[in-house]
């Protein structure tokens, strides 16, 4: 299963400011021998999309606390978080809850 | 009827995070629906149970506290952020329902545009405002959009606590309900009045000189912590003014429990310990005639964010003072990152801090009980009760002493600096001899202002390069209070001499 993977990524709550202010991104992940998981996606985002201040989005190999992640509109805590294996056309949302109110 | 409340709010979550496995976990409430989110430690909810839980919690919060009267005018402070926009949607939801527990107050909306203090361009500000107007117009509620620049035309009366109505305790509440049923007719007329007020205040224009004055004020504040405190204070004053001008007797703020936990800890760090109860409690009576309520204080920011996303509650992200700032840029930012990091490993962090604040409330007597609300006994800026008379072991006293010591050293170095503060060189049994600082000649405002402020607001003002950049209503009221206390001293001296004869 080495077909390219198309994903819809969305950033909100201010997290979009780290991505040129753009909320919606359609990305295609390159072929690889193993299936893509969330951990690899985050590393890919950091390497290919993050424009500035990676420490405001990432902490270690996961998202920074205070940034919520939804996979296909469900809490990623229910989906295995970093271990979730991505499917073609998945919708992944990152919303910052820091500085809100 | 409050089953939901007990089920979720009474939960103790003092264990560490439990890893959740399985993609198709069921809802813990209905045991049928597919869970879509986890709140608290490991409570999985389906979409419809989450909605029910969320809506119930809002009404339970207002019902339990019984501070809002039927037909009362309530001003919702909306910042555009997720929490205050959810608050707005919950009020709409509560008012539109035909259920017997329908909310029965009369809401209005206020938005303070602080773009001028945050370095936003005119275009950026207008874009945010038009997005907000879309949201506000759809509610049908009257709304006020007020630029922060308007603080330069506020009257001094904002700084004086108003006299509150008779105690809004339970017997009164029942009377008010009866009254409401009789006066249903008047409600329509009141609504018409609201619409008129909206027309007058919708003009969000400000004078160019006020724009410059605001820039001067914020560039005079040397630290981000002080800027954030000042912004908070001025915003509060404007909201209070709009409320009074339009006879709103309650103001609803949309602070979530995550936000309040951060506020609570940073307030301690900023020296606002004495004002904790009113700064973070459900209701805050410090302004007297206008009471602040915080109906979102039982919601975590995760719950709010998920609700907004699932049920399409519109909000507008508006960059503020600390957007994209470094973790250590201010005490407030540092605390936020501390709390959220801790929360990631120990999910009960926020609820523990939050419950601690509840305990502080019961220990501290409510501020309203402290005899007369004489303005001089309240802080000039934040209107909390002055904590500066605290005992000698307090942080306040320690800073004061170190300040005095460093001033003494200054005085030894140069004689020219002696004309400093008259209130400090003469404390206790020190005498100043012939240096002349005890004469009643006017001292500069900066020196004097401190005596009118609580410990925390003193720290903010201390970070100012030029105190005269403060808006006129603050400076004028400060002078007035100084003159009054000066007169008091003179009178008491006179009386003392009379006594001795
Ligand atoms: Zn359910
Ligand atoms: Zn104060
Ligand atoms: Zn003296």
Short mmCIF file of C-alpha atoms and ligand atoms in Angstrom, two decimals, chain B residues 421-427 430-433 435-439, ligand 3:
data_model
loop_
_atom_site.label_atom_id
_atom_site.label_comp_id
_atom_site.label_asym_id
_atom_site.label_seq_id
_atom_site.Cartn_x
_atom_site.Cartn_y
_atom_site.Cartn_z
CA UNK B 421 7.52 61.41 48.36
CA UNK B 422 6.35 62.96 51.57
CA UNK B 423 4.56 59.83 52.65
CA UNK B 424 7.63 57.69 52.78
CA UNK B 425 10.38 59.57 54.50
CA UNK B 426 8.28 60.24 57.54
CA UNK B 427 7.04 56.75 58.31
CA UNK B 430 11.94 58.65 61.24
CA UNK B 431 12.19 62.40 60.99
CA UNK B 432 13.27 64.28 57.98
CA UNK B 433 14.68 67.29 59.79
CA UNK B 435 15.11 68.88 54.27
CA UNK B 436 11.66 70.30 53.73
CA UNK B 437 9.89 67.21 52.41
CA UNK B 438 7.18 67.52 55.02
CA UNK B 439 5.90 70.76 53.66
ZN1 LIG C 3 9.45 64.21 55.79
#
